[in-house]
Amino acid sequence: MSRALYPGSFDPITYGHLDIVQRARKLFPDLTLAVVENPRKAPLFSTKERRDLAEQALAEVGLRDVPVTTYSGLLIECAKNMNVEAIVRGMRATSDFDYEFQMALTNRDLDSGVESVFLMTAGRYSFLSSSIVKEVKQHGGDVSKFVPRCVERALERKLGLGRPCESA
Ligand code: ADP
C-alpha cells in the first residue's frame, strides 16, 4: 500500500494538517492533499486560495513533493479516479470520531477497495482547527504557532488586518 489521498477543507491549512501530512508520508510515500471545492461550512478562502496556500505551506515546511489537487462531489469518486488505496484523515479528540466513523463506513460501502486510515495528531495540535485560527486572528491574536507565515499573511489580507503586504 503506498498511494493515498489526504482530503479536507483546509480553510486554511494549519500546522495540525501539516503534522498529519508528515506522519502520513512515512506510510504513504505517494500522498496527495485534496482540497474539497464545497466544504460543509462556507469557506473564508476560495478553492484556489486554499489550494495555493496549501502548496505554499507545504513548501514552507519542506514538503515540496506532496502534490495538491482539488475535487468536488463524492470523495470516494476522487479516490477511485486517482487510484489510491487509502484516504488519510486526522484525529484530534473524540469530537472528531462520530463524523469520521460515519464517513469512513459510508465510503467503505461505496467502495470497499479504498481504506480509511486515521492518524493521531501531535498533542500540541490536538485542540487546533482552521476555525480557531480564523477566530484568534480575527480578534488580533498571534497565530504564528498554529500556521505557517504564508497563511498568517493571507489571513491578514483576507480579514483586512495589518498593512497590505507582498503576495504570498
Ligand atoms: P474537513 O472539513 O474535511 O473536516 P478540515 O480541513 O477541517 O476538513 O480537516 C481535514 C482533516 O484534517 C480532517 O481529518 C481533520 O480531522 C484533520 N485535522 C484538522 N485539524 C487537525 C489537527 N489540528 N490535527 C490533526 N488533524 C487535523
PDB file of C-alpha atoms and ligand atoms in Angstrom:
ATOM      1  CA  MET A   1       0.000   0.000   0.000  1.00  0.00           C
ATOM      2  CA  SER A   2       1.615   3.278  -0.981  1.00  0.00           C
ATOM      3  CA  ARG A   3      -0.781   5.679  -2.667  1.00  0.00           C
ATOM      4  CA  ALA A   4      -3.056   7.834  -0.528  1.00  0.00           C
ATOM      5  CA  LEU A   5      -5.205  10.932  -0.519  1.00  0.00           C
ATOM      6  CA  TYR A   6      -5.497  13.414   2.356  1.00  0.00           C
ATOM      7  CA  PRO A   7      -8.765  15.313   1.790  1.00  0.00           C
ATOM      8  CA  GLY A   8     -10.163  18.279   3.664  1.00  0.00           C
ATOM      9  CA  SER A   9     -11.398  21.840   3.607  1.00  0.00           C
ATOM     10  CA  PHE A  10      -8.015  23.323   4.561  1.00  0.00           C
ATOM     11  CA  ASP A  11      -9.644  26.713   5.189  1.00  0.00           C
ATOM     12  CA  PRO A  12      -6.807  27.484   5.782  1.00  0.00           C
ATOM     13  CA  ILE A  13      -4.174  24.790   6.219  1.00  0.00           C
ATOM     14  CA  THR A  14      -2.649  24.690   9.739  1.00  0.00           C
ATOM     15  CA  TYR A  15       0.341  23.065  11.432  1.00  0.00           C
ATOM     16  CA  GLY A  16      -2.119  20.374  12.581  1.00  0.00           C
ATOM     17  CA  HIS A  17      -2.816  19.429   8.960  1.00  0.00           C
ATOM     18  CA  LEU A  18       0.900  19.582   8.152  1.00  0.00           C
ATOM     19  CA  ASP A  19       1.642  17.293  11.100  1.00  0.00           C
ATOM     20  CA  ILE A  20      -0.738  14.714   9.609  1.00  0.00           C
ATOM     21  CA  VAL A  21       0.922  15.087   6.192  1.00  0.00           C
ATOM     22  CA  GLN A  22       4.317  14.406   7.759  1.00  0.00           C
ATOM     23  CA  ARG A  23       3.036  11.306   9.561  1.00  0.00           C
ATOM     24  CA  ALA A  24       1.139  10.044   6.515  1.00  0.00           C
ATOM     25  CA  ARG A  25       4.183  10.403   4.276  1.00  0.00           C
ATOM     26  CA  LYS A  26       6.002   7.781   6.335  1.00  0.00           C
ATOM     27  CA  LEU A  27       3.288   5.267   5.479  1.00  0.00           C
ATOM     28  CA  PHE A  28       2.354   6.535   2.030  1.00  0.00           C
ATOM     29  CA  PRO A  29       5.259   7.944   0.037  1.00  0.00           C
ATOM     30  CA  ASP A  30       2.807   8.814  -2.741  1.00  0.00           C
ATOM     31  CA  LEU A  31       0.498  11.181  -0.881  1.00  0.00           C
ATOM     32  CA  THR A  32      -1.729  13.836  -2.454  1.00  0.00           C
ATOM     33  CA  LEU A  33      -3.513  16.537  -0.486  1.00  0.00           C
ATOM     34  CA  ALA A  34      -7.023  17.166  -1.857  1.00  0.00           C
ATOM     35  CA  VAL A  35      -8.884  20.400  -1.206  1.00  0.00           C
ATOM     36  CA  VAL A  36     -12.657  19.996  -1.362  1.00  0.00           C
ATOM     37  CA  GLU A  37     -14.340  22.636  -3.509  1.00  0.00           C
ATOM     38  CA  ASN A  38     -17.537  22.878  -1.479  1.00  0.00           C
ATOM     39  CA  PRO A  39     -16.832  22.281   2.186  1.00  0.00           C
ATOM     40  CA  ARG A  40     -19.624  21.693   4.686  1.00  0.00           C
ATOM     41  CA  LYS A  41     -19.193  25.206   6.072  1.00  0.00           C
ATOM     42  CA  ALA A  42     -18.962  28.336   3.892  1.00  0.00           C
ATOM     43  CA  PRO A  43     -15.215  28.806   3.490  1.00  0.00           C
ATOM     44  CA  LEU A  44     -13.298  32.034   4.151  1.00  0.00           C
ATOM     45  CA  PHE A  45     -10.877  31.295   1.309  1.00  0.00           C
ATOM     46  CA  SER A  46     -11.813  30.339  -2.244  1.00  0.00           C
ATOM     47  CA  THR A  47     -10.888  26.911  -3.560  1.00  0.00           C
ATOM     48  CA  LYS A  48      -7.931  28.371  -5.461  1.00  0.00           C
ATOM     49  CA  GLU A  49      -6.737  30.302  -2.420  1.00  0.00           C
ATOM     50  CA  ARG A  50      -6.958  27.202  -0.212  1.00  0.00           C
ATOM     51  CA  ARG A  51      -5.086  25.183  -2.790  1.00  0.00           C
ATOM     52  CA  ASP A  52      -2.382  27.840  -3.292  1.00  0.00           C
ATOM     53  CA  LEU A  53      -1.968  28.265   0.465  1.00  0.00           C
ATOM     54  CA  ALA A  54      -1.648  24.508   0.939  1.00  0.00           C
ATOM     55  CA  GLU A  55       1.077  24.422  -1.715  1.00  0.00           C
ATOM     56  CA  GLN A  56       2.911  27.360  -0.198  1.00  0.00           C
ATOM     57  CA  ALA A  57       2.612  25.986   3.345  1.00  0.00           C
ATOM     58  CA  LEU A  58       3.883  22.558   2.295  1.00  0.00           C
ATOM     59  CA  ALA A  59       6.848  24.234   0.592  1.00  0.00           C
ATOM     60  CA  GLU A  60       7.461  26.414   3.653  1.00  0.00           C
ATOM     61  CA  VAL A  61       7.872  23.347   5.881  1.00  0.00           C
ATOM     62  CA  GLY A  62       9.956  21.491   3.294  1.00  0.00           C
ATOM     63  CA  LEU A  63       7.268  19.109   1.994  1.00  0.00           C
ATOM     64  CA  ARG A  64       7.737  20.042  -1.636  1.00  0.00           C
ATOM     65  CA  ASP A  65       6.904  16.657  -3.085  1.00  0.00           C
ATOM     66  CA  VAL A  66       3.312  16.440  -1.828  1.00  0.00           C
ATOM     67  CA  PRO A  67       1.044  17.500  -4.709  1.00  0.00           C
ATOM     68  CA  VAL A  68      -2.164  19.392  -4.037  1.00  0.00           C
ATOM     69  CA  THR A  69      -5.335  18.855  -6.022  1.00  0.00           C
ATOM     70  CA  THR A  70      -8.967  19.926  -5.708  1.00  0.00           C
ATOM     71  CA  TYR A  71     -12.113  17.874  -6.002  1.00  0.00           C
ATOM     72  CA  SER A  72     -15.855  18.322  -5.954  1.00  0.00           C
ATOM     73  CA  GLY A  73     -18.582  15.780  -5.424  1.00  0.00           C
ATOM     74  CA  LEU A  74     -18.002  12.459  -3.758  1.00  0.00           C
ATOM     75  CA  LEU A  75     -14.617  11.940  -2.132  1.00  0.00           C
ATOM     76  CA  ILE A  76     -14.716   8.241  -2.924  1.00  0.00           C
ATOM     77  CA  GLU A  77     -15.059   9.029  -6.657  1.00  0.00           C
ATOM     78  CA  CYS A  78     -11.991  11.241  -6.458  1.00  0.00           C
ATOM     79  CA  ALA A  79     -10.124   8.462  -4.622  1.00  0.00           C
ATOM     80  CA  LYS A  80     -11.125   5.902  -7.263  1.00  0.00           C
ATOM     81  CA  ASN A  81     -10.216   8.205 -10.148  1.00  0.00           C
ATOM     82  CA  MET A  82      -6.814   8.782  -8.613  1.00  0.00           C
ATOM     83  CA  ASN A  83      -6.401   5.081  -7.997  1.00  0.00           C
ATOM     84  CA  VAL A  84      -5.494   5.495  -4.342  1.00  0.00           C
ATOM     85  CA  GLU A  85      -5.583   2.675  -1.817  1.00  0.00           C
ATOM     86  CA  ALA A  86      -6.222   4.859   1.202  1.00  0.00           C
ATOM     87  CA  ILE A  87      -7.910   8.011   2.434  1.00  0.00           C
ATOM     88  CA  VAL A  88      -5.993   9.626   5.284  1.00  0.00           C
ATOM     89  CA  ARG A  89      -7.790  11.634   7.957  1.00  0.00           C
ATOM     90  CA  GLY A  90      -6.507  13.273  11.103  1.00  0.00           C
ATOM     91  CA  MET A  91      -7.878  12.583  14.573  1.00  0.00           C
ATOM     92  CA  ARG A  92      -7.741  15.196  17.257  1.00  0.00           C
ATOM     93  CA  ALA A  93     -10.142  14.496  20.089  1.00  0.00           C
ATOM     94  CA  THR A  94     -13.122  12.221  20.456  1.00  0.00           C
ATOM     95  CA  SER A  95     -15.209  15.019  18.931  1.00  0.00           C
ATOM     96  CA  ASP A  96     -13.804  14.057  15.510  1.00  0.00           C
ATOM     97  CA  PHE A  97     -14.771  10.435  15.940  1.00  0.00           C
ATOM     98  CA  ASP A  98     -18.508  10.352  15.188  1.00  0.00           C
ATOM     99  CA  TYR A  99     -18.321  12.180  11.892  1.00  0.00           C
ATOM    100  CA  GLU A 100     -15.176  10.367  10.764  1.00  0.00           C
ATOM    101  CA  PHE A 101     -16.671   6.991  11.684  1.00  0.00           C
ATOM    102  CA  GLN A 102     -19.820   7.737   9.684  1.00  0.00           C
ATOM    103  CA  MET A 103     -17.857   8.970   6.690  1.00  0.00           C
ATOM    104  CA  ALA A 104     -15.392   6.070   6.705  1.00  0.00           C
ATOM    105  CA  LEU A 105     -18.149   3.447   6.840  1.00  0.00           C
ATOM    106  CA  THR A 106     -20.151   5.201   4.126  1.00  0.00           C
ATOM    107  CA  ASN A 107     -17.094   5.356   1.901  1.00  0.00           C
ATOM    108  CA  ARG A 108     -16.413   1.680   2.551  1.00  0.00           C
ATOM    109  CA  ASP A 109     -19.968   0.842   1.494  1.00  0.00           C
ATOM    110  CA  LEU A 110     -19.498   2.881  -1.674  1.00  0.00           C
ATOM    111  CA  ASP A 111     -16.164   1.229  -2.454  1.00  0.00           C
ATOM    112  CA  SER A 112     -14.591  -1.426  -0.265  1.00  0.00           C
ATOM    113  CA  GLY A 113     -11.309  -1.135  -2.163  1.00  0.00           C
ATOM    114  CA  VAL A 114     -10.350   2.151  -0.511  1.00  0.00           C
ATOM    115  CA  GLU A 115      -9.378   2.028   3.179  1.00  0.00           C
ATOM    116  CA  SER A 116      -9.732   4.959   5.551  1.00  0.00           C
ATOM    117  CA  VAL A 117      -6.684   5.473   7.719  1.00  0.00           C
ATOM    118  CA  PHE A 118      -6.721   7.684  10.816  1.00  0.00           C
ATOM    119  CA  LEU A 119      -3.640   9.258  12.240  1.00  0.00           C
ATOM    120  CA  MET A 120      -3.387  10.857  15.673  1.00  0.00           C
ATOM    121  CA  THR A 121      -2.243  14.407  15.738  1.00  0.00           C
ATOM    122  CA  ALA A 122       0.617  15.656  17.869  1.00  0.00           C
ATOM    123  CA  GLY A 123      -0.600  16.580  21.353  1.00  0.00           C
ATOM    124  CA  ARG A 124       0.228  20.242  20.841  1.00  0.00           C
ATOM    125  CA  TYR A 125      -2.119  20.417  17.842  1.00  0.00           C
ATOM    126  CA  SER A 126      -4.947  18.373  19.331  1.00  0.00           C
ATOM    127  CA  PHE A 127      -7.038  21.500  20.006  1.00  0.00           C
ATOM    128  CA  LEU A 128      -6.140  23.225  16.755  1.00  0.00           C
ATOM    129  CA  SER A 129      -8.623  23.815  13.940  1.00  0.00           C
ATOM    130  CA  SER A 130      -8.873  26.176  10.985  1.00  0.00           C
ATOM    131  CA  SER A 131     -11.896  27.761  12.679  1.00  0.00           C
ATOM    132  CA  ILE A 132      -9.977  28.546  15.882  1.00  0.00           C
ATOM    133  CA  VAL A 133      -7.129  30.056  13.860  1.00  0.00           C
ATOM    134  CA  LYS A 134      -9.556  32.324  11.967  1.00  0.00           C
ATOM    135  CA  GLU A 135     -11.240  33.361  15.190  1.00  0.00           C
ATOM    136  CA  VAL A 136      -7.987  34.151  17.005  1.00  0.00           C
ATOM    137  CA  LYS A 137      -6.666  36.128  14.043  1.00  0.00           C
ATOM    138  CA  GLN A 138      -9.942  37.990  13.602  1.00  0.00           C
ATOM    139  CA  HIS A 139      -9.541  39.294  17.147  1.00  0.00           C
ATOM    140  CA  GLY A 140      -5.936  40.308  16.639  1.00  0.00           C
ATOM    141  CA  GLY A 141      -4.315  37.303  18.324  1.00  0.00           C
ATOM    142  CA  ASP A 142      -0.977  35.758  17.413  1.00  0.00           C
ATOM    143  CA  VAL A 143      -1.394  32.649  15.262  1.00  0.00           C
ATOM    144  CA  SER A 144       2.265  32.133  14.408  1.00  0.00           C
ATOM    145  CA  LYS A 145       2.374  28.913  16.467  1.00  0.00           C
ATOM    146  CA  PHE A 146      -0.566  27.500  14.545  1.00  0.00           C
ATOM    147  CA  VAL A 147       0.030  28.308  10.876  1.00  0.00           C
ATOM    148  CA  PRO A 148       2.995  28.962   8.585  1.00  0.00           C
ATOM    149  CA  ARG A 149       3.905  32.537   7.779  1.00  0.00           C
ATOM    150  CA  CYS A 150       2.296  32.473   4.305  1.00  0.00           C
ATOM    151  CA  VAL A 151      -1.052  31.531   5.865  1.00  0.00           C
ATOM    152  CA  GLU A 152      -0.730  34.213   8.528  1.00  0.00           C
ATOM    153  CA  ARG A 153      -0.165  36.833   5.836  1.00  0.00           C
ATOM    154  CA  ALA A 154      -3.088  35.548   3.779  1.00  0.00           C
ATOM    155  CA  LEU A 155      -5.346  35.779   6.846  1.00  0.00           C
ATOM    156  CA  GLU A 156      -4.224  39.363   7.439  1.00  0.00           C
ATOM    157  CA  ARG A 157      -5.063  40.275   3.852  1.00  0.00           C
ATOM    158  CA  LYS A 158      -8.370  38.432   3.841  1.00  0.00           C
ATOM    159  CA  LEU A 159      -9.521  39.819   7.176  1.00  0.00           C
ATOM    160  CA  GLY A 160      -8.274  43.295   6.311  1.00  0.00           C
ATOM    161  CA  LEU A 161      -5.823  43.357   9.201  1.00  0.00           C
ATOM    162  CA  GLY A 162      -2.396  44.960   9.267  1.00  0.00           C
ATOM    163  CA  ARG A 163      -0.735  46.526   6.315  1.00  0.00           C
ATOM    164  CA  PRO A 164      -1.147  45.250   2.777  1.00  0.00           C
ATOM    165  CA  CYS A 165       1.867  43.101   2.082  1.00  0.00           C
ATOM    166  CA  GLU A 166       3.576  41.255  -0.704  1.00  0.00           C
ATOM    167  CA  SER A 167       1.730  38.467  -2.450  1.00  0.00           C
ATOM    168  CA  ALA A 168       2.248  35.165  -0.657  1.00  0.00           C
TER     169      ALA A 168
HETATM  170  P1  ADP B   1     -12.988  18.728   6.857  1.00  0.00           P
HETATM  171  O1  ADP B   1     -13.999  19.816   6.676  1.00  0.00           O
HETATM  172  O2  ADP B   1     -12.997  17.711   5.762  1.00  0.00           O
HETATM  173  O3  ADP B   1     -13.001  18.097   8.221  1.00  0.00           O
HETATM  174  P2  ADP B   1     -10.544  20.047   7.701  1.00  0.00           P
HETATM  175  O4  ADP B   1      -9.607  20.898   6.909  1.00  0.00           O
HETATM  176  O5  ADP B   1     -11.209  20.650   8.878  1.00  0.00           O
HETATM  177  O6  ADP B   1     -11.575  19.467   6.662  1.00  0.00           O
HETATM  178  O7  ADP B   1      -9.768  18.768   8.202  1.00  0.00           O
HETATM  179  C1  ADP B   1      -9.190  17.867   7.290  1.00  0.00           C
HETATM  180  C2  ADP B   1      -8.662  16.687   8.063  1.00  0.00           C
HETATM  181  O8  ADP B   1      -7.604  17.118   8.890  1.00  0.00           O
HETATM  182  C3  ADP B   1      -9.691  16.039   8.987  1.00  0.00           C
HETATM  183  O9  ADP B   1      -9.433  14.649   9.041  1.00  0.00           O
HETATM  184  C4  ADP B   1      -9.399  16.656  10.339  1.00  0.00           C
HETATM  185  O10 ADP B   1      -9.779  15.822  11.402  1.00  0.00           O
HETATM  186  C5  ADP B   1      -7.888  16.800  10.232  1.00  0.00           C
HETATM  187  N1  ADP B   1      -7.386  17.871  11.081  1.00  0.00           N
HETATM  188  C6  ADP B   1      -7.786  19.147  11.151  1.00  0.00           C
HETATM  189  N2  ADP B   1      -7.079  19.831  12.087  1.00  0.00           N
HETATM  190  C7  ADP B   1      -6.207  18.936  12.606  1.00  0.00           C
HETATM  191  C8  ADP B   1      -5.229  18.989  13.644  1.00  0.00           C
HETATM  192  N3  ADP B   1      -5.014  20.086  14.368  1.00  0.00           N
HETATM  193  N4  ADP B   1      -4.518  17.889  13.895  1.00  0.00           N
HETATM  194  C9  ADP B   1      -4.765  16.754  13.195  1.00  0.00           C
HETATM  195  N5  ADP B   1      -5.681  16.619  12.236  1.00  0.00           N
HETATM  196  C10 ADP B   1      -6.400  17.693  11.944  1.00  0.00           C
END
